[in-house]
């Protein structure tokens, strides 16, 4: 079985690191550390092998995958020189398969990143037809048995009135009517699901979250999941908050301040684009704690940091005898090195679900996301347990 991974945002940091990592694993330069599918019980599933994954994708700008990886090496040391040199030829070959996508309704900051073609005045129906052709051509030319589409493109502003697309009929009518409200991520998602390609949304953008697209996935028995990869501050939050809840330590406030410097940071500097990210980072505490607490998340662009993200969190909590206490933590991570292995994990795990006829939302993948679609559980260990149970069932 050959599996293709189509990365929407293929020339960005997360995509180029995922491709670099997969090819470096294939060439024996690095191991699978950081990949959830690299450990049991997931490692025993009949997943597509990392070294057999075939990559392609869409982007809206012309800086190549190799140039992005080179810049990431220069600015932040990830990947290292030896790894980059080992996969350089692979990156060039994959970049030749990147097609120009669409920047439709992604906000001005993203449009400014794009070249003219991606912002052209094609109708929605034409854009969808072009995206479907791009997927189909990739499948045909590489004789793929399965194609998984993963959105790792820049964060769009949240969609207005998502309830207007609650059914598939509503969504398809909106395409026919050339509805200016539909953002690019929904077009990539629709184009995947309508032809039965599994879809993963690693970003806070709308993607397959609309009712109409969930209906389509159910109808076509196609797996899909999102939204927004859980890789840093929110990952730590979802591990720590259950401790406060379990010990009946009342969280009085939880302040989080993130600074980051890559293009993701630049795009999130735009308040419209930032709104989606802040929403998806913010909503898990109440669910885990069971009560509202003062809880603010700030994200600031700090160009000199490149791909290295820092988060400071200050947790003020109350214990026995009304004693007030504090916990603070600092998280410093290479954004892309944290995200990239999860992109590979998710692609392999939705391919597995597809192989086993498990269409629709994939709740066993909740631990990978800040806002897991169709799942209210945000406690990391309980989310992971769902994945382990799934893997044990299939082993
Ligand atoms: P990036 O800015 O380096 O890459 C994004 C890529 O998407 C760029 O090459 C851009 O040209 C392309 N793009 C933008 N709009 C597009 C469109 N409409 N169609 C096709 N391509 C488009 O960003 P990075 O760091 O790679 O992050 C990618 C996404 O993953 C962001 O939405 C980010 O919020 C999300 N994410 C990243 C995490 C991490 O890095 N740890 C964690 C969770 C989510």
XYZ file of C-alpha atoms and ligand atoms in Angstrom:
439
model
C 0.000 0.000 0.000
C 1.484 3.355 -0.942
C 0.292 6.368 0.991
C 0.577 9.970 -0.138
C 0.585 12.924 2.237
C -0.601 16.166 0.719
C 0.450 19.087 2.902
C -1.522 22.299 2.510
C 1.163 24.837 3.431
C 3.910 22.509 2.145
C 6.583 25.212 2.112
C 6.030 26.374 5.689
C 8.038 25.497 8.780
C 5.927 22.648 10.126
C 5.587 21.010 6.708
C 9.252 21.326 5.784
C 10.280 19.912 9.173
C 7.822 17.004 8.815
C 9.163 16.219 5.338
C 12.785 16.618 6.450
C 12.135 14.337 9.429
C 10.379 11.645 7.407
C 13.121 11.567 4.786
C 15.828 11.627 7.477
C 14.169 8.626 9.157
C 13.976 6.906 5.753
C 17.692 7.502 5.250
C 18.582 6.277 8.739
C 19.941 9.661 9.862
C 17.528 10.130 12.789
C 15.168 7.910 14.768
C 11.461 8.314 15.607
C 11.899 10.095 18.957
C 9.030 12.582 19.308
C 6.633 10.458 17.279
C 3.731 8.952 19.217
C 3.490 6.158 16.664
C 7.105 5.263 17.446
C 6.132 3.694 20.806
C 3.842 0.825 21.829
C 1.031 0.059 21.528
C 0.737 2.348 18.462
C 3.997 1.074 16.951
C 2.436 -2.380 16.488
C -0.468 -1.085 14.382
C -0.403 -1.791 10.657
C 0.512 1.806 9.834
C 2.058 3.030 6.586
C 5.863 2.980 6.997
C 7.436 6.421 7.386
C 10.029 5.718 4.698
C 7.312 4.877 2.172
C 5.279 8.070 2.567
C 5.099 10.121 -0.627
C 4.830 13.888 -0.137
C 3.221 16.619 -2.200
C 1.244 19.737 -1.396
C -0.123 23.201 -1.985
C 1.322 26.528 -1.013
C 0.718 30.139 -1.938
C 4.298 31.420 -1.877
C 7.381 30.491 -3.840
C 10.145 29.999 -1.235
C 11.038 26.322 -1.686
C 10.869 23.618 0.985
C 14.666 23.423 0.924
C 14.975 27.190 1.427
C 12.549 27.061 4.360
C 14.544 24.224 5.940
C 17.797 26.085 5.261
C 16.428 29.228 6.891
C 15.184 27.199 9.887
C 18.663 25.697 10.233
C 20.327 29.116 10.034
C 17.940 30.820 12.437
C 17.324 28.109 15.001
C 19.576 25.111 14.328
C 16.673 22.750 13.521
C 17.283 20.687 11.425
C 21.033 20.357 11.937
C 23.417 20.597 8.975
C 24.033 16.848 8.676
C 20.306 16.033 8.563
C 19.586 18.774 6.057
C 22.392 17.685 3.738
C 21.192 14.076 3.874
C 17.707 14.990 2.588
C 18.427 17.998 0.375
C 17.774 16.124 -2.873
C 14.515 14.717 -1.490
C 13.333 18.214 -0.547
C 14.012 19.472 -4.084
C 12.156 16.569 -5.636
C 9.156 17.062 -3.329
C 9.101 20.813 -3.931
C 8.565 20.133 -7.650
C 5.243 18.564 -6.641
C 3.971 21.662 -4.834
C 1.047 23.307 -6.617
C -0.163 26.868 -6.100
C -3.156 26.836 -3.776
C -5.726 29.465 -2.914
C -5.537 32.286 -0.387
C -9.267 32.912 -0.570
C -10.699 34.614 2.551
C -7.510 34.055 4.607
C -7.118 37.679 5.666
C -4.802 40.391 4.383
C -1.635 39.230 6.134
C -1.788 35.839 4.427
C -2.722 37.394 1.106
C 0.400 39.524 1.366
C 2.497 36.326 1.622
C 1.036 34.929 -1.552
C 1.874 35.340 -5.188
C -0.769 36.613 -7.629
C -2.087 33.240 -8.764
C -3.291 32.210 -5.309
C -5.340 35.377 -4.917
C -6.824 35.382 -8.451
C -10.522 35.934 -9.014
C -11.518 32.348 -9.843
C -14.958 31.247 -8.704
C -15.222 28.886 -5.720
C -16.416 26.098 -8.023
C -13.307 26.565 -10.199
C -10.994 26.628 -7.187
C -12.518 23.415 -5.835
C -12.255 21.745 -9.204
C -8.574 22.772 -9.491
C -7.756 21.478 -5.985
C -9.497 18.162 -6.699
C -7.494 17.869 -9.920
C -4.257 18.529 -8.049
C -5.053 15.739 -5.564
C -6.099 13.369 -8.367
C -2.986 14.077 -10.465
C -0.752 13.362 -7.482
C -2.539 10.070 -6.802
C -2.301 9.042 -10.448
C 1.311 10.048 -11.068
C 2.576 8.306 -7.947
C 0.219 5.330 -8.165
C -0.975 5.953 -4.626
C -3.415 3.625 -2.923
C -4.401 6.337 -0.467
C -4.029 10.098 -0.088
C -4.160 11.890 3.257
C -4.565 15.674 3.140
C -3.109 17.591 6.108
C -3.634 21.311 6.638
C -0.463 22.936 7.990
C -1.023 26.323 6.379
C -1.184 29.702 8.118
C -4.024 30.348 10.546
C -7.050 32.024 8.954
C -9.427 34.363 10.777
C -12.438 32.456 12.196
C -15.372 32.085 9.796
C -18.471 34.271 10.264
C -21.699 32.414 11.050
C -20.471 28.834 10.655
C -24.034 27.658 11.306
C -24.892 28.808 7.768
C -23.070 25.701 6.509
C -24.661 23.184 8.843
C -25.599 20.740 6.087
C -23.798 19.474 3.018
C -26.526 20.954 0.832
C -25.904 24.387 2.408
C -22.159 24.087 1.857
C -22.474 22.973 -1.769
C -25.005 25.735 -2.470
C -22.497 28.241 -1.041
C -19.858 26.976 -3.473
C -22.247 27.287 -6.391
C -23.176 30.821 -5.251
C -19.510 31.795 -4.925
C -20.061 32.754 -1.267
C -17.262 35.216 -0.311
C -17.406 34.054 3.332
C -15.906 30.568 2.774
C -12.185 30.456 3.622
C -9.528 28.425 1.794
C -9.231 25.750 4.505
C -12.847 24.670 3.937
C -12.214 24.346 0.190
C -9.181 22.096 0.666
C -11.154 20.033 3.200
C -14.210 19.702 0.982
C -12.061 18.747 -2.028
C -10.446 15.982 0.018
C -13.580 14.578 1.645
C -15.726 14.661 -1.494
C -13.268 12.266 -3.171
C -12.819 10.111 -0.075
C -9.362 11.349 0.962
C -8.845 11.387 4.753
C -8.275 14.908 6.096
C -6.465 16.339 9.126
C -6.581 19.972 10.211
C -3.454 20.754 12.243
C -4.372 24.464 12.401
C -7.067 26.487 14.217
C -8.616 27.375 10.823
C -12.121 26.120 10.066
C -11.152 23.165 7.833
C -13.621 20.282 8.171
C -15.322 21.642 11.314
C -18.468 22.860 9.507
C -21.584 20.730 9.904
C -21.809 20.282 6.129
C -18.307 18.855 5.923
C -18.829 16.562 8.890
C -21.909 15.272 7.063
C -19.845 14.731 3.920
C -17.210 12.757 5.830
C -19.917 10.565 7.374
C -21.620 10.052 4.029
C -18.350 9.067 2.313
C -17.134 7.102 5.324
C -13.936 9.145 5.277
C -11.935 9.835 8.461
C -11.143 13.419 9.392
C -9.978 15.209 12.532
C -8.830 18.599 13.849
C -8.239 21.223 15.102
C -4.972 22.915 16.044
C -2.053 20.713 17.014
C -1.368 20.608 20.762
C 2.396 20.989 21.000
C 3.464 23.503 23.640
C 1.824 25.598 26.325
C -1.598 24.009 25.836
C -0.072 20.521 25.980
C 1.454 21.331 29.373
C -1.821 22.919 30.515
C -3.816 19.831 29.639
C -1.381 17.696 31.644
C -1.180 20.042 34.663
C -4.771 21.247 35.061
C -6.030 17.724 36.004
C -3.556 17.765 38.919
C -5.162 20.900 40.386
C -8.642 19.449 39.774
C -7.747 16.062 41.301
C -6.276 17.596 44.481
C -9.146 20.094 44.856
C -6.708 22.986 44.545
C -8.800 25.869 43.269
C -7.250 27.713 40.337
C -7.849 31.434 40.887
C -6.156 32.556 37.698
C -4.006 31.098 34.930
C -2.114 33.637 32.867
C -0.183 32.546 29.813
C 2.103 34.674 27.671
C 3.599 33.273 24.468
C 6.274 34.897 22.341
C 7.303 33.448 19.004
C 9.091 34.669 15.945
C 8.489 32.639 12.804
C 6.005 33.357 10.004
C 3.318 31.766 12.176
C 4.084 34.501 14.729
C 3.892 37.159 12.029
C 0.490 35.941 10.840
C -0.777 35.727 14.427
C 0.250 39.366 14.866
C -2.855 40.156 12.829
C -5.740 40.361 15.312
C -8.182 38.682 12.901
C -5.924 35.637 12.455
C -4.981 35.595 16.143
C -8.637 35.310 17.198
C -8.839 31.664 16.059
C -5.647 30.668 17.871
C -6.585 32.367 21.134
C -10.023 30.723 21.047
C -8.606 27.260 20.549
C -5.953 27.731 23.266
C -8.384 29.160 25.778
C -11.284 26.787 26.148
C -9.833 23.720 27.843
C -9.327 24.946 31.413
C -13.014 25.313 32.250
C -13.718 21.864 30.881
C -10.960 20.233 32.952
C -11.494 22.232 36.163
C -15.279 22.217 36.023
C -15.598 25.938 36.820
C -14.766 29.298 35.233
C -11.484 30.853 36.187
C -9.679 34.010 35.151
C -7.604 32.746 32.280
C -5.923 34.853 29.667
C -3.675 33.818 26.789
C -1.424 36.318 25.037
C 0.556 35.720 21.868
C 3.192 38.221 20.752
C 5.419 38.253 17.713
C 9.129 38.479 18.558
C 10.994 38.172 15.229
C 14.472 37.438 16.639
C 13.273 34.178 18.228
C 12.675 32.483 14.869
C 11.116 29.059 15.423
C 11.856 28.991 19.167
C 8.727 29.670 21.131
C 8.681 30.681 24.792
C 5.631 30.468 27.021
C 5.430 31.721 30.592
C 2.525 30.598 32.667
C 1.579 31.890 36.086
C -0.954 29.830 38.015
C -2.423 31.296 41.178
C -4.288 28.714 43.234
C -5.868 28.216 46.603
C -5.519 25.246 48.924
C -6.548 24.185 52.457
C -7.184 26.945 55.031
C -7.664 29.353 52.088
C -3.895 29.382 51.537
C -2.944 31.044 48.278
C -0.030 29.570 46.364
C 1.627 29.947 42.961
C 3.117 27.834 40.311
C 5.041 29.219 37.348
C 6.584 27.463 34.402
C 8.598 28.392 31.352
C 8.366 26.326 28.198
C 10.917 26.812 25.460
C 10.450 24.683 22.419
C 11.333 24.464 18.768
C 7.843 24.929 17.420
C 8.357 22.877 14.300
C 10.299 20.051 15.960
C 7.361 19.632 18.329
C 4.710 19.816 15.614
C 6.317 17.883 12.743
C 6.329 14.389 14.303
C 2.648 14.794 15.195
C 1.840 15.594 11.572
C 3.441 12.277 10.585
C 1.633 10.455 13.425
C -1.725 11.907 12.436
C -1.292 11.101 8.767
C -0.368 7.496 9.616
C -3.224 7.116 12.108
C -5.955 8.486 9.826
C -4.608 6.275 7.033
C -5.027 3.387 9.460
C -8.593 4.436 10.283
C -9.381 4.679 6.575
C -7.928 1.226 5.940
C -10.208 -0.135 8.654
C -13.341 1.573 7.338
C -13.611 4.010 10.266
C -15.073 7.181 8.755
C -16.083 10.478 10.399
C -14.401 12.213 13.351
C -11.632 10.260 15.070
C -11.981 10.748 18.854
C -8.986 8.494 19.587
C -6.830 11.298 18.144
C -8.069 13.947 20.619
C -4.703 14.139 22.459
C -3.111 15.658 19.354
C -5.378 18.729 19.299
C -6.125 21.856 21.293
C -9.768 21.773 20.145
C -10.477 18.135 19.300
C -13.504 17.930 17.018
C -16.386 16.004 18.532
C -14.603 15.431 21.873
C -15.183 17.342 25.133
C -12.402 15.561 27.029
C -9.304 17.802 27.389
C -7.387 15.924 30.111
C -4.234 14.753 28.330
C -3.872 11.434 30.117
C -7.510 10.505 29.474
C -7.169 11.523 25.838
C -4.026 9.384 25.531
C -5.867 6.474 27.138
C -8.372 6.630 24.275
C -5.515 6.273 21.819
C -3.977 3.367 23.747
C -7.375 1.622 23.952
C -7.855 2.097 20.211
C -4.399 0.693 19.491
C -4.934 -2.295 21.802
C -8.239 -3.042 20.067
C -6.536 -3.101 16.677
C -3.303 -4.821 17.610
P 4.441 28.907 8.464
O 3.982 30.308 8.343
O 5.897 28.624 8.530
O 3.867 28.032 7.261
C 2.609 28.182 6.739
C 2.682 27.930 5.248
O 1.344 27.933 4.754
C 3.445 29.023 4.490
O 4.349 28.444 3.587
C 2.328 29.784 3.768
O 2.746 30.325 2.543
C 1.337 28.656 3.548
N -0.047 29.108 3.330
C -0.708 30.123 3.931
N -1.988 30.189 3.499
C -2.134 29.176 2.611
C -3.212 28.731 1.830
N -4.386 29.340 1.895
N -3.030 27.663 1.027
C -1.816 27.036 0.962
N -0.757 27.418 1.690
C -0.903 28.478 2.503
O 3.678 28.338 9.740
P 4.025 27.009 10.562
O 4.863 27.370 11.722
O 4.505 25.986 9.612
O 2.591 26.616 11.125
C 1.633 26.101 10.229
C 0.279 26.042 10.890
O 0.288 25.069 11.922
C -0.198 27.355 11.505
O -1.575 27.532 11.249
C 0.043 27.128 12.957
O -0.832 27.911 13.770
C -0.301 25.647 13.063
N 0.258 25.048 14.264
C 1.602 25.061 14.472
C 2.109 24.540 15.646
C 3.573 24.531 15.910
O 4.349 24.978 15.114
N 4.009 24.016 17.020
C 1.223 23.994 16.680
C -0.163 24.005 16.309
C -0.610 24.521 15.139
